[in-house]
Amino acid sequence: MSVLCSRQIRLKTRPAGIPAADHFELVECDMPAPGIGEILCKTLYLSLDPYMRGQISGRHISGTIDPGDLMRGETVSEVVVSNSPDFEAGELVCHYGGWQTYSLTTAEGVSRVDARLRPASLALGIMGMPGLTAYAGLFYLAEVKPRDVVLVSAASGAVGSLVGQMAKIQGCRVIGIAGSEEKCAWLRQVAGFDGCINYKTQPLSDALRQECPDGVDVYFDNVGGAILDAAMDQLAIGARVVLCGLMAQYNTDNVLPGPTPATIIRSRATVRGLVVYDHFDKQQEFLDRVLPWLEAGKIKYREDVSCGLAQAPAAFARLMQGRNFGKTIIKVA
Ligand code: NDP
């Protein structure tokens, strides 16, 4: 087999604040032929996720990316050559292929893309890791019940939009928080949310009192900061709060102050931290339960797709500024 040239995106310098495209560099390198037990994969789709911001700052539990390192990331890839008995050429697989056009791996950590997922990029979004995050948080941590008032921030993303739509299917009243009129309109009109607050134009505490006059039973927090503070102030008695993400804080080294404990005491709330890695054993249960809802048209989704690996740095910068609308995907091949 002739030597393959792979294109890779590596971290060039650590960003101090919001990442920009020039914090990354595109390089070309020869791909070694797969050895015994190895699989050569061609990247079809690359997932860009907020946790990568923590990796390039050295403060994510999955490890650090240093300048000069290949950017890591989950991909949907096609097996080109397999020297492993577990996979065949032509199969679609999901694995941490990284920000590159080809990747070399062993069978460990590689899974087949469920044939029911079309487009296959769904395996990176609402039917993949972000979807499992929403599922585990809503059903296992928040223990959602019919008639709960469910509030979710970063509501138009893969995690937030699925949280809200699954809660609707459970018979809840669902209010989203999002950063533009376009996102709020989609959440109300397409995703079926009962309400949506634009936190950039509406005074948040007033809007929360108006949308959730009897309080919030479940708050699914994807952002932290001032939105978390305001939501905690509106909790109903017995509320469950799921702390999932910190979008308001990822681009800064400053730790934002949290809500006062009084909000938890007076509402007798339960606050739980969510790490999706603890729930990978539920992936099949999640697919079997949620995919039929998607196939029945009960769940809508948006992808924010850029074409070509070279677009990944700019798309990542947009994600970290909140300018994405839906799951950020790079269509690589
Ligand atoms: P999204 O597609 O929702 O993108 C992030 C969104 O956050 C942006 O679109 C933006 O929307 C919003 N945002 C950005 N900056 C701010 C800010 N300063 N204040 C408030 N909102 C902001 O991403 P995902 O669905 O992939 O992820 C959502 C969250 O879930 C993230 O925090 C992520 O880290 C977390 N997560 C946690 C996991 C875990 O195991 N705990 C696993 C997976 C994801 P808007 O216009 O509405 O501001």
PDB file of N, CA and C and ligand atoms in Angstrom, residues 48-51 129-130 133 154-160 177-180 183 199-200 222-223 227 243-250 274-277 319-328, ligand 1:
ATOM      1  N   LEU A  48     -16.663  18.615  17.559  1.00  0.00           N
ATOM      2  CA  LEU A  48     -16.014  19.640  18.378  1.00  0.00           C
ATOM      3  C   LEU A  48     -16.873  19.861  19.612  1.00  0.00           C
ATOM      4  N   ASP A  49     -16.235  19.842  20.764  1.00  0.00           N
ATOM      5  CA  ASP A  49     -16.979  19.882  22.033  1.00  0.00           C
ATOM      6  C   ASP A  49     -16.325  20.860  23.003  1.00  0.00           C
ATOM      7  N   PRO A  50     -17.152  21.456  23.889  1.00  0.00           N
ATOM      8  CA  PRO A  50     -16.606  22.417  24.855  1.00  0.00           C
ATOM      9  C   PRO A  50     -15.493  21.854  25.739  1.00  0.00           C
ATOM     10  N   TYR A  51     -15.513  20.526  26.028  1.00  0.00           N
ATOM     11  CA  TYR A  51     -14.484  19.996  26.939  1.00  0.00           C
ATOM     12  C   TYR A  51     -13.061  20.186  26.389  1.00  0.00           C
ATOM     13  N   MET A 129     -22.177  11.003  22.667  1.00  0.00           N
ATOM     14  CA  MET A 129     -21.769  11.407  24.014  1.00  0.00           C
ATOM     15  C   MET A 129     -22.630  12.546  24.584  1.00  0.00           C
ATOM     16  N   PRO A 130     -22.896  13.624  23.808  1.00  0.00           N
ATOM     17  CA  PRO A 130     -23.739  14.687  24.387  1.00  0.00           C
ATOM     18  C   PRO A 130     -25.155  14.196  24.703  1.00  0.00           C
ATOM     19  N   THR A 133     -25.151  12.263  27.830  1.00  0.00           N
ATOM     20  CA  THR A 133     -25.036  13.212  28.951  1.00  0.00           C
ATOM     21  C   THR A 133     -26.422  13.710  29.354  1.00  0.00           C
ATOM     22  N   ALA A 154     -28.074  26.755  27.919  1.00  0.00           N
ATOM     23  CA  ALA A 154     -27.449  26.355  26.638  1.00  0.00           C
ATOM     24  C   ALA A 154     -28.435  25.421  25.929  1.00  0.00           C
ATOM     25  N   ALA A 155     -29.672  25.872  25.865  1.00  0.00           N
ATOM     26  CA  ALA A 155     -30.781  24.966  25.506  1.00  0.00           C
ATOM     27  C   ALA A 155     -30.788  24.548  24.046  1.00  0.00           C
ATOM     28  N   SER A 156     -30.115  25.279  23.171  1.00  0.00           N
ATOM     29  CA  SER A 156     -30.200  24.920  21.750  1.00  0.00           C
ATOM     30  C   SER A 156     -29.129  23.925  21.330  1.00  0.00           C
ATOM     31  N   GLY A 157     -28.206  23.587  22.240  1.00  0.00           N
ATOM     32  CA  GLY A 157     -27.126  22.669  21.877  1.00  0.00           C
ATOM     33  C   GLY A 157     -27.568  21.217  21.935  1.00  0.00           C
ATOM     34  N   ALA A 158     -26.613  20.329  21.654  1.00  0.00           N
ATOM     35  CA  ALA A 158     -26.938  18.900  21.631  1.00  0.00           C
ATOM     36  C   ALA A 158     -27.440  18.448  22.998  1.00  0.00           C
ATOM     37  N   VAL A 159     -26.747  18.847  24.058  1.00  0.00           N
ATOM     38  CA  VAL A 159     -27.154  18.420  25.398  1.00  0.00           C
ATOM     39  C   VAL A 159     -28.488  19.069  25.766  1.00  0.00           C
ATOM     40  N   GLY A 160     -28.522  20.406  25.705  1.00  0.00           N
ATOM     41  CA  GLY A 160     -29.696  21.138  26.187  1.00  0.00           C
ATOM     42  C   GLY A 160     -30.961  20.826  25.409  1.00  0.00           C
ATOM     43  N   ILE A 177     -33.141  28.319  28.242  1.00  0.00           N
ATOM     44  CA  ILE A 177     -32.416  29.597  28.298  1.00  0.00           C
ATOM     45  C   ILE A 177     -31.405  29.548  27.153  1.00  0.00           C
ATOM     46  N   ALA A 178     -31.446  30.555  26.293  1.00  0.00           N
ATOM     47  CA  ALA A 178     -30.530  30.561  25.141  1.00  0.00           C
ATOM     48  C   ALA A 178     -30.160  32.002  24.806  1.00  0.00           C
ATOM     49  N   GLY A 179     -29.148  32.141  23.928  1.00  0.00           N
ATOM     50  CA  GLY A 179     -28.535  33.450  23.735  1.00  0.00           C
ATOM     51  C   GLY A 179     -28.926  34.205  22.479  1.00  0.00           C
ATOM     52  N   SER A 180     -30.003  33.806  21.795  1.00  0.00           N
ATOM     53  CA  SER A 180     -30.449  34.612  20.649  1.00  0.00           C
ATOM     54  C   SER A 180     -31.935  34.361  20.388  1.00  0.00           C
ATOM     55  N   LYS A 183     -32.393  31.186  18.273  1.00  0.00           N
ATOM     56  CA  LYS A 183     -32.347  29.941  19.044  1.00  0.00           C
ATOM     57  C   LYS A 183     -33.641  29.758  19.831  1.00  0.00           C
ATOM     58  N   TYR A 199     -31.292  35.173  27.451  1.00  0.00           N
ATOM     59  CA  TYR A 199     -30.604  35.765  28.608  1.00  0.00           C
ATOM     60  C   TYR A 199     -29.800  37.000  28.234  1.00  0.00           C
ATOM     61  N   LYS A 200     -29.628  37.224  26.920  1.00  0.00           N
ATOM     62  CA  LYS A 200     -28.851  38.408  26.517  1.00  0.00           C
ATOM     63  C   LYS A 200     -29.728  39.660  26.424  1.00  0.00           C
ATOM     64  N   ASN A 222     -25.875  24.023  32.188  1.00  0.00           N
ATOM     65  CA  ASN A 222     -24.759  23.814  31.256  1.00  0.00           C
ATOM     66  C   ASN A 222     -23.785  24.971  31.239  1.00  0.00           C
ATOM     67  N   VAL A 223     -24.015  25.983  32.098  1.00  0.00           N
ATOM     68  CA  VAL A 223     -23.235  27.216  31.928  1.00  0.00           C
ATOM     69  C   VAL A 223     -22.572  27.751  33.198  1.00  0.00           C
ATOM     70  N   ILE A 227     -26.176  32.796  35.291  1.00  0.00           N
ATOM     71  CA  ILE A 227     -27.407  32.056  34.960  1.00  0.00           C
ATOM     72  C   ILE A 227     -27.690  31.017  36.041  1.00  0.00           C
ATOM     73  N   LEU A 243     -25.566  19.741  37.723  1.00  0.00           N
ATOM     74  CA  LEU A 243     -24.472  20.602  37.266  1.00  0.00           C
ATOM     75  C   LEU A 243     -23.710  19.831  36.195  1.00  0.00           C
ATOM     76  N   CYS A 244     -23.845  20.299  34.951  1.00  0.00           N
ATOM     77  CA  CYS A 244     -23.299  19.549  33.814  1.00  0.00           C
ATOM     78  C   CYS A 244     -22.127  20.269  33.157  1.00  0.00           C
ATOM     79  N   GLY A 245     -22.216  21.591  33.008  1.00  0.00           N
ATOM     80  CA  GLY A 245     -21.163  22.293  32.266  1.00  0.00           C
ATOM     81  C   GLY A 245     -20.989  23.715  32.737  1.00  0.00           C
ATOM     82  N   LEU A 246     -19.935  24.344  32.243  1.00  0.00           N
ATOM     83  CA  LEU A 246     -19.524  25.671  32.731  1.00  0.00           C
ATOM     84  C   LEU A 246     -19.195  26.598  31.567  1.00  0.00           C
ATOM     85  N   MET A 247     -20.114  26.702  30.619  1.00  0.00           N
ATOM     86  CA  MET A 247     -19.800  27.516  29.429  1.00  0.00           C
ATOM     87  C   MET A 247     -19.384  28.934  29.788  1.00  0.00           C
ATOM     88  N   ALA A 248     -19.915  29.477  30.883  1.00  0.00           N
ATOM     89  CA  ALA A 248     -19.601  30.866  31.237  1.00  0.00           C
ATOM     90  C   ALA A 248     -18.171  31.006  31.769  1.00  0.00           C
ATOM     91  N   GLN A 249     -17.495  29.905  31.974  1.00  0.00           N
ATOM     92  CA  GLN A 249     -16.205  29.954  32.667  1.00  0.00           C
ATOM     93  C   GLN A 249     -15.049  29.326  31.890  1.00  0.00           C
ATOM     94  N   TYR A 250     -15.364  28.579  30.829  1.00  0.00           N
ATOM     95  CA  TYR A 250     -14.300  27.812  30.175  1.00  0.00           C
ATOM     96  C   TYR A 250     -13.188  28.696  29.605  1.00  0.00           C
ATOM     97  N   LEU A 274     -22.480  16.020  37.254  1.00  0.00           N
ATOM     98  CA  LEU A 274     -22.610  14.996  36.208  1.00  0.00           C
ATOM     99  C   LEU A 274     -21.291  14.859  35.446  1.00  0.00           C
ATOM    100  N   VAL A 275     -20.794  13.641  35.332  1.00  0.00           N
ATOM    101  CA  VAL A 275     -19.676  13.343  34.432  1.00  0.00           C
ATOM    102  C   VAL A 275     -20.115  12.168  33.575  1.00  0.00           C
ATOM    103  N   VAL A 276     -20.181  12.396  32.283  1.00  0.00           N
ATOM    104  CA  VAL A 276     -20.764  11.390  31.386  1.00  0.00           C
ATOM    105  C   VAL A 276     -19.983  10.076  31.411  1.00  0.00           C
ATOM    106  N   TYR A 277     -18.685  10.150  31.720  1.00  0.00           N
ATOM    107  CA  TYR A 277     -17.881   8.911  31.731  1.00  0.00           C
ATOM    108  C   TYR A 277     -18.458   7.876  32.692  1.00  0.00           C
ATOM    109  N   LEU A 319     -17.728  28.012  18.521  1.00  0.00           N
ATOM    110  CA  LEU A 319     -18.379  27.257  19.608  1.00  0.00           C
ATOM    111  C   LEU A 319     -18.064  27.897  20.956  1.00  0.00           C
ATOM    112  N   MET A 320     -16.817  28.277  21.150  1.00  0.00           N
ATOM    113  CA  MET A 320     -16.424  28.803  22.460  1.00  0.00           C
ATOM    114  C   MET A 320     -16.861  30.255  22.657  1.00  0.00           C
ATOM    115  N   GLN A 321     -17.420  30.852  21.599  1.00  0.00           N
ATOM    116  CA  GLN A 321     -18.050  32.173  21.753  1.00  0.00           C
ATOM    117  C   GLN A 321     -19.565  32.043  21.815  1.00  0.00           C
ATOM    118  N   GLY A 322     -20.078  30.804  21.770  1.00  0.00           N
ATOM    119  CA  GLY A 322     -21.523  30.595  21.782  1.00  0.00           C
ATOM    120  C   GLY A 322     -22.176  30.938  20.460  1.00  0.00           C
ATOM    121  N   ARG A 323     -21.379  31.018  19.372  1.00  0.00           N
ATOM    122  CA  ARG A 323     -21.965  31.402  18.085  1.00  0.00           C
ATOM    123  C   ARG A 323     -22.380  30.190  17.263  1.00  0.00           C
ATOM    124  N   ASN A 324     -22.184  28.985  17.787  1.00  0.00           N
ATOM    125  CA  ASN A 324     -22.721  27.790  17.111  1.00  0.00           C
ATOM    126  C   ASN A 324     -24.228  27.742  17.346  1.00  0.00           C
ATOM    127  N   PHE A 325     -24.911  27.030  16.466  1.00  0.00           N
ATOM    128  CA  PHE A 325     -26.349  26.796  16.652  1.00  0.00           C
ATOM    129  C   PHE A 325     -26.583  25.320  16.360  1.00  0.00           C
ATOM    130  N   GLY A 326     -26.535  24.517  17.420  1.00  0.00           N
ATOM    131  CA  GLY A 326     -26.659  23.068  17.282  1.00  0.00           C
ATOM    132  C   GLY A 326     -25.303  22.411  17.451  1.00  0.00           C
ATOM    133  N   LYS A 327     -25.298  21.110  17.332  1.00  0.00           N
ATOM    134  CA  LYS A 327     -24.082  20.319  17.552  1.00  0.00           C
ATOM    135  C   LYS A 327     -23.003  20.698  16.535  1.00  0.00           C
ATOM    136  N   THR A 328     -21.815  21.041  17.011  1.00  0.00           N
ATOM    137  CA  THR A 328     -20.733  21.461  16.111  1.00  0.00           C
ATOM    138  C   THR A 328     -20.037  20.228  15.518  1.00  0.00           C
TER     139      THR A 328
HETATM  140  P1  NDP B   1     -23.632  23.642  22.860  1.00  0.00           P
HETATM  141  O1  NDP B   1     -23.801  23.238  21.454  1.00  0.00           O
HETATM  142  O2  NDP B   1     -24.810  23.873  23.717  1.00  0.00           O
HETATM  143  O3  NDP B   1     -22.707  24.921  22.831  1.00  0.00           O
HETATM  144  C1  NDP B   1     -22.464  25.653  23.958  1.00  0.00           C
HETATM  145  C2  NDP B   1     -23.500  26.775  24.088  1.00  0.00           C
HETATM  146  O4  NDP B   1     -23.278  27.412  25.327  1.00  0.00           O
HETATM  147  C3  NDP B   1     -23.348  27.887  23.054  1.00  0.00           C
HETATM  148  O5  NDP B   1     -24.012  27.612  21.860  1.00  0.00           O
HETATM  149  C4  NDP B   1     -23.954  29.071  23.778  1.00  0.00           C
HETATM  150  O6  NDP B   1     -25.330  29.171  23.497  1.00  0.00           O
HETATM  151  C5  NDP B   1     -23.781  28.724  25.257  1.00  0.00           C
HETATM  152  N1  NDP B   1     -22.817  29.643  25.873  1.00  0.00           N
HETATM  153  C6  NDP B   1     -21.588  29.958  25.447  1.00  0.00           C
HETATM  154  N2  NDP B   1     -21.009  30.844  26.260  1.00  0.00           N
HETATM  155  C7  NDP B   1     -21.896  31.104  27.227  1.00  0.00           C
HETATM  156  C8  NDP B   1     -21.897  31.937  28.365  1.00  0.00           C
HETATM  157  N3  NDP B   1     -20.843  32.708  28.662  1.00  0.00           N
HETATM  158  N4  NDP B   1     -22.986  31.957  29.154  1.00  0.00           N
HETATM  159  C9  NDP B   1     -24.043  31.193  28.848  1.00  0.00           C
HETATM  160  N5  NDP B   1     -24.122  30.371  27.772  1.00  0.00           N
HETATM  161  C10 NDP B   1     -23.047  30.338  26.986  1.00  0.00           C
HETATM  162  O7  NDP B   1     -22.676  22.580  23.610  1.00  0.00           O
HETATM  163  P2  NDP B   1     -22.961  21.093  24.069  1.00  0.00           P
HETATM  164  O8  NDP B   1     -24.407  20.768  23.935  1.00  0.00           O
HETATM  165  O9  NDP B   1     -21.981  20.218  23.427  1.00  0.00           O
HETATM  166  O10 NDP B   1     -22.565  21.148  25.620  1.00  0.00           O
HETATM  167  C11 NDP B   1     -23.372  21.840  26.547  1.00  0.00           C
HETATM  168  C12 NDP B   1     -22.713  21.790  27.917  1.00  0.00           C
HETATM  169  O11 NDP B   1     -22.646  20.445  28.370  1.00  0.00           O
HETATM  170  C13 NDP B   1     -21.285  22.325  27.957  1.00  0.00           C
HETATM  171  O12 NDP B   1     -21.098  23.076  29.132  1.00  0.00           O
HETATM  172  C14 NDP B   1     -20.457  21.069  28.036  1.00  0.00           C
HETATM  173  O13 NDP B   1     -19.202  21.280  28.607  1.00  0.00           O
HETATM  174  C15 NDP B   1     -21.352  20.205  28.883  1.00  0.00           C
HETATM  175  N6  NDP B   1     -21.072  18.778  28.817  1.00  0.00           N
HETATM  176  C16 NDP B   1     -20.789  18.169  29.999  1.00  0.00           C
HETATM  177  C17 NDP B   1     -20.548  16.824  30.029  1.00  0.00           C
HETATM  178  C18 NDP B   1     -20.296  16.168  31.333  1.00  0.00           C
HETATM  179  O14 NDP B   1     -19.941  14.983  31.386  1.00  0.00           O
HETATM  180  N7  NDP B   1     -20.494  16.886  32.431  1.00  0.00           N
HETATM  181  C19 NDP B   1     -20.528  16.015  28.801  1.00  0.00           C
HETATM  182  C20 NDP B   1     -20.882  16.766  27.614  1.00  0.00           C
HETATM  183  C21 NDP B   1     -21.129  18.103  27.639  1.00  0.00           C
HETATM  184  P3  NDP B   1     -26.166  30.508  23.852  1.00  0.00           P
HETATM  185  O15 NDP B   1     -26.309  31.254  22.558  1.00  0.00           O
HETATM  186  O16 NDP B   1     -27.421  29.958  24.365  1.00  0.00           O
HETATM  187  O17 NDP B   1     -25.365  31.287  24.842  1.00  0.00           O
END
